[in-house]
Amino acid sequence: MPQIQILYWRQIPAQVRVFDGRRPLTEQLPDRFQQHIDRIAMREGLAGTDEYLAQWNWSSKQECEGDAQQLLRQTVDQLIADHAPETQEPEAQEPDARDTPTLTTEPEDV
Protein backbone atom coordinates (compact mmCIF):
# COMPACT_ATOMS: atom_id res chain seq x y z
CA MET A 1 0.00 0.00 0.00
CA PRO A 2 1.50 3.40 -0.96
CA GLN A 3 2.66 5.78 1.75
CA ILE A 4 2.68 9.58 1.43
CA GLN A 5 5.15 11.87 3.15
CA ILE A 6 5.39 15.67 2.98
CA LEU A 7 8.48 17.80 3.56
CA TYR A 8 7.80 21.00 5.51
CA TRP A 9 9.84 24.01 6.49
CA ARG A 10 8.05 24.93 9.68
CA GLN A 11 4.44 24.59 8.49
CA ILE A 12 5.07 25.41 4.84
CA PRO A 13 5.01 22.38 2.53
CA ALA A 14 7.81 22.09 -0.01
CA GLN A 15 7.88 18.56 -1.42
CA VAL A 16 5.79 15.39 -1.57
CA ARG A 17 7.00 11.84 -1.91
CA VAL A 18 5.04 8.63 -2.29
CA PHE A 19 6.59 5.30 -1.42
CA ASP A 20 5.40 2.27 -3.35
CA GLY A 21 8.15 -0.18 -4.05
CA ARG A 22 11.85 0.48 -4.11
CA ARG A 23 12.07 4.12 -5.16
CA PRO A 24 9.80 6.93 -3.99
CA LEU A 25 8.01 9.18 -6.45
CA THR A 26 8.79 12.79 -5.57
CA GLU A 27 7.59 16.19 -6.65
CA GLN A 28 8.53 19.63 -5.43
CA LEU A 29 5.76 22.16 -5.00
CA PRO A 30 5.80 25.25 -7.26
CA ASP A 31 8.63 27.78 -6.84
CA ARG A 32 6.41 30.16 -4.88
CA PHE A 33 6.56 27.78 -1.89
CA GLN A 34 10.37 27.85 -1.75
CA GLN A 35 10.37 31.60 -2.39
CA HIS A 36 8.03 32.07 0.56
CA ILE A 37 10.30 29.94 2.76
CA ASP A 38 13.35 31.92 1.63
CA ARG A 39 11.67 35.28 2.34
CA ILE A 40 10.83 34.24 5.89
CA ALA A 41 14.30 32.80 6.48
CA MET A 42 15.96 35.97 5.17
CA ARG A 43 13.69 38.23 7.22
CA GLU A 44 14.53 36.24 10.36
CA GLY A 45 18.25 36.02 9.56
CA LEU A 46 18.15 32.24 9.25
CA ALA A 47 19.36 31.80 5.66
CA GLY A 48 22.41 29.54 5.53
CA THR A 49 22.31 28.66 9.23
CA ASP A 50 21.93 25.42 11.13
CA GLU A 51 18.72 26.82 12.60
CA TYR A 52 17.33 27.17 9.05
CA LEU A 53 18.19 23.54 8.31
CA ALA A 54 16.68 22.39 11.59
CA GLN A 55 13.28 23.76 10.51
CA TRP A 56 12.97 21.13 7.72
CA ASN A 57 10.98 18.06 8.72
CA TRP A 58 9.26 15.18 6.95
CA SER A 59 5.76 14.32 8.10
CA SER A 60 5.13 10.80 9.27
CA LYS A 61 4.26 8.40 6.47
CA GLN A 62 0.54 8.03 5.86
CA GLU A 63 -0.74 4.87 4.19
CA CYS A 64 -3.24 5.47 1.39
CA GLU A 65 -5.06 3.29 -1.06
CA GLY A 66 -4.68 3.89 -4.76
CA ASP A 67 -2.17 4.37 -7.53
CA ALA A 68 1.09 5.97 -6.33
CA GLN A 69 1.32 8.40 -9.26
CA GLN A 70 -2.30 9.54 -8.78
CA LEU A 71 -1.78 9.93 -5.03
CA LEU A 72 1.28 12.08 -5.67
CA ARG A 73 -0.62 14.29 -8.11
CA GLN A 74 -3.67 14.59 -5.83
CA THR A 75 -1.56 15.45 -2.80
CA VAL A 76 0.43 18.10 -4.65
CA ASP A 77 -2.75 19.61 -6.13
CA GLN A 78 -4.42 19.67 -2.71
CA LEU A 79 -1.43 21.38 -1.06
CA ILE A 80 -1.37 23.99 -3.83
CA ALA A 81 -5.10 24.64 -3.38
CA ASP A 82 -4.84 24.73 0.42
CA HIS A 83 -1.97 27.24 0.27
CA ALA A 84 -3.27 29.49 -2.48
CA PRO A 85 -2.05 33.08 -1.99
CA GLU A 86 -5.61 34.39 -1.54
CA THR A 87 -6.27 31.95 1.33
CA GLN A 88 -3.14 32.79 3.33
CA GLU A 89 -3.09 34.99 6.38
CA PRO A 90 -1.65 38.50 5.82
CA GLU A 91 1.62 37.53 7.56
CA ALA A 92 2.06 34.68 5.08
CA GLN A 93 1.49 36.81 1.99
CA GLU A 94 3.96 39.01 0.24
CA PRO A 95 5.04 41.92 2.48
CA ASP A 96 3.51 44.44 0.04
CA ALA A 97 0.13 42.68 0.14
CA ARG A 98 -0.37 43.29 3.84
CA ASP A 99 0.68 46.95 3.53
CA THR A 100 -1.99 47.70 0.96
CA PRO A 101 -5.06 49.25 2.57
CA THR A 102 -8.41 47.74 1.78
CA LEU A 103 -11.49 49.90 1.26
CA THR A 104 -14.24 48.34 3.34
CA THR A 105 -16.98 50.94 2.90
CA GLU A 106 -18.06 53.26 0.14
CA PRO A 107 -16.70 56.80 0.53
CA GLU A 108 -19.29 59.33 1.61
CA ASP A 109 -20.15 62.25 -0.63
CA VAL A 110 -19.24 65.49 1.08
mmCIF file of C-alpha atoms in Angstrom:
data_model
loop_
_atom_site.group_PDB
_atom_site.id
_atom_site.type_symbol
_atom_site.label_atom_id
_atom_site.label_comp_id
_atom_site.label_asym_id
_atom_site.label_seq_id
_atom_site.Cartn_x
_atom_site.Cartn_y
_atom_site.Cartn_z
ATOM 1 C CA MET A 1 0.000 0.000 0.000
ATOM 2 C CA PRO A 2 1.496 3.404 -0.964
ATOM 3 C CA GLN A 3 2.658 5.782 1.747
ATOM 4 C CA ILE A 4 2.676 9.576 1.426
ATOM 5 C CA GLN A 5 5.149 11.868 3.154
ATOM 6 C CA ILE A 6 5.385 15.674 2.982
ATOM 7 C CA LEU A 7 8.482 17.805 3.558
ATOM 8 C CA TYR A 8 7.800 20.997 5.511
ATOM 9 C CA TRP A 9 9.842 24.009 6.494
ATOM 10 C CA ARG A 10 8.053 24.926 9.677
ATOM 11 C CA GLN A 11 4.442 24.588 8.490
ATOM 12 C CA ILE A 12 5.069 25.411 4.836
ATOM 13 C CA PRO A 13 5.010 22.379 2.528
ATOM 14 C CA ALA A 14 7.809 22.094 -0.014
ATOM 15 C CA GLN A 15 7.880 18.558 -1.425
ATOM 16 C CA VAL A 16 5.788 15.393 -1.575
ATOM 17 C CA ARG A 17 6.998 11.840 -1.905
ATOM 18 C CA VAL A 18 5.042 8.633 -2.291
ATOM 19 C CA PHE A 19 6.586 5.295 -1.418
ATOM 20 C CA ASP A 20 5.397 2.266 -3.350
ATOM 21 C CA GLY A 21 8.148 -0.184 -4.046
ATOM 22 C CA ARG A 22 11.853 0.479 -4.113
ATOM 23 C CA ARG A 23 12.073 4.121 -5.159
ATOM 24 C CA PRO A 24 9.797 6.926 -3.992
ATOM 25 C CA LEU A 25 8.009 9.178 -6.453
ATOM 26 C CA THR A 26 8.792 12.787 -5.568
ATOM 27 C CA GLU A 27 7.587 16.194 -6.649
ATOM 28 C CA GLN A 28 8.525 19.632 -5.433
ATOM 29 C CA LEU A 29 5.764 22.160 -4.996
ATOM 30 C CA PRO A 30 5.803 25.247 -7.263
ATOM 31 C CA ASP A 31 8.631 27.776 -6.843
ATOM 32 C CA ARG A 32 6.414 30.164 -4.879
ATOM 33 C CA PHE A 33 6.556 27.784 -1.893
ATOM 34 C CA GLN A 34 10.372 27.854 -1.753
ATOM 35 C CA GLN A 35 10.370 31.605 -2.389
ATOM 36 C CA HIS A 36 8.031 32.072 0.564
ATOM 37 C CA ILE A 37 10.301 29.944 2.760
ATOM 38 C CA ASP A 38 13.351 31.920 1.630
ATOM 39 C CA ARG A 39 11.669 35.279 2.342
ATOM 40 C CA ILE A 40 10.835 34.238 5.890
ATOM 41 C CA ALA A 41 14.304 32.798 6.477
ATOM 42 C CA MET A 42 15.960 35.974 5.170
ATOM 43 C CA ARG A 43 13.693 38.232 7.220
ATOM 44 C CA GLU A 44 14.532 36.240 10.360
ATOM 45 C CA GLY A 45 18.246 36.023 9.565
ATOM 46 C CA LEU A 46 18.150 32.236 9.250
ATOM 47 C CA ALA A 47 19.365 31.799 5.663
ATOM 48 C CA GLY A 48 22.412 29.536 5.533
ATOM 49 C CA THR A 49 22.309 28.664 9.228
ATOM 50 C CA ASP A 50 21.927 25.417 11.128
ATOM 51 C CA GLU A 51 18.719 26.824 12.599
ATOM 52 C CA TYR A 52 17.333 27.168 9.051
ATOM 53 C CA LEU A 53 18.190 23.541 8.307
ATOM 54 C CA ALA A 54 16.678 22.394 11.594
ATOM 55 C CA GLN A 55 13.284 23.757 10.506
ATOM 56 C CA TRP A 56 12.974 21.130 7.721
ATOM 57 C CA ASN A 57 10.976 18.059 8.716
ATOM 58 C CA TRP A 58 9.263 15.183 6.951
ATOM 59 C CA SER A 59 5.764 14.320 8.102
ATOM 60 C CA SER A 60 5.127 10.804 9.272
ATOM 61 C CA LYS A 61 4.264 8.402 6.466
ATOM 62 C CA GLN A 62 0.541 8.030 5.856
ATOM 63 C CA GLU A 63 -0.745 4.870 4.188
ATOM 64 C CA CYS A 64 -3.241 5.475 1.392
ATOM 65 C CA GLU A 65 -5.055 3.292 -1.064
ATOM 66 C CA GLY A 66 -4.680 3.888 -4.759
ATOM 67 C CA ASP A 67 -2.174 4.373 -7.525
ATOM 68 C CA ALA A 68 1.086 5.969 -6.333
ATOM 69 C CA GLN A 69 1.319 8.405 -9.263
ATOM 70 C CA GLN A 70 -2.295 9.538 -8.781
ATOM 71 C CA LEU A 71 -1.780 9.930 -5.034
ATOM 72 C CA LEU A 72 1.280 12.079 -5.675
ATOM 73 C CA ARG A 73 -0.625 14.291 -8.112
ATOM 74 C CA GLN A 74 -3.674 14.590 -5.829
ATOM 75 C CA THR A 75 -1.560 15.452 -2.796
ATOM 76 C CA VAL A 76 0.433 18.101 -4.653
ATOM 77 C CA ASP A 77 -2.747 19.606 -6.130
ATOM 78 C CA GLN A 78 -4.417 19.671 -2.708
ATOM 79 C CA LEU A 79 -1.434 21.381 -1.060
ATOM 80 C CA ILE A 80 -1.365 23.988 -3.827
ATOM 81 C CA ALA A 81 -5.095 24.635 -3.385
ATOM 82 C CA ASP A 82 -4.835 24.735 0.417
ATOM 83 C CA HIS A 83 -1.972 27.242 0.271
ATOM 84 C CA ALA A 84 -3.271 29.494 -2.485
ATOM 85 C CA PRO A 85 -2.054 33.081 -1.986
ATOM 86 C CA GLU A 86 -5.605 34.394 -1.540
ATOM 87 C CA THR A 87 -6.267 31.949 1.329
ATOM 88 C CA GLN A 88 -3.141 32.787 3.332
ATOM 89 C CA GLU A 89 -3.088 34.989 6.384
ATOM 90 C CA PRO A 90 -1.650 38.503 5.822
ATOM 91 C CA GLU A 91 1.617 37.534 7.556
ATOM 92 C CA ALA A 92 2.057 34.680 5.084
ATOM 93 C CA GLN A 93 1.487 36.809 1.993
ATOM 94 C CA GLU A 94 3.962 39.013 0.241
ATOM 95 C CA PRO A 95 5.037 41.917 2.475
ATOM 96 C CA ASP A 96 3.507 44.440 0.041
ATOM 97 C CA ALA A 97 0.134 42.678 0.138
ATOM 98 C CA ARG A 98 -0.371 43.295 3.842
ATOM 99 C CA ASP A 99 0.684 46.948 3.530
ATOM 100 C CA THR A 100 -1.993 47.700 0.956
ATOM 101 C CA PRO A 101 -5.056 49.253 2.574
ATOM 102 C CA THR A 102 -8.415 47.737 1.784
ATOM 103 C CA LEU A 103 -11.485 49.902 1.262
ATOM 104 C CA THR A 104 -14.237 48.344 3.338
ATOM 105 C CA THR A 105 -16.981 50.942 2.898
ATOM 106 C CA GLU A 106 -18.058 53.263 0.143
ATOM 107 C CA PRO A 107 -16.701 56.797 0.533
ATOM 108 C CA GLU A 108 -19.287 59.329 1.614
ATOM 109 C CA ASP A 109 -20.147 62.247 -0.628
ATOM 110 C CA VAL A 110 -19.238 65.485 1.082
#
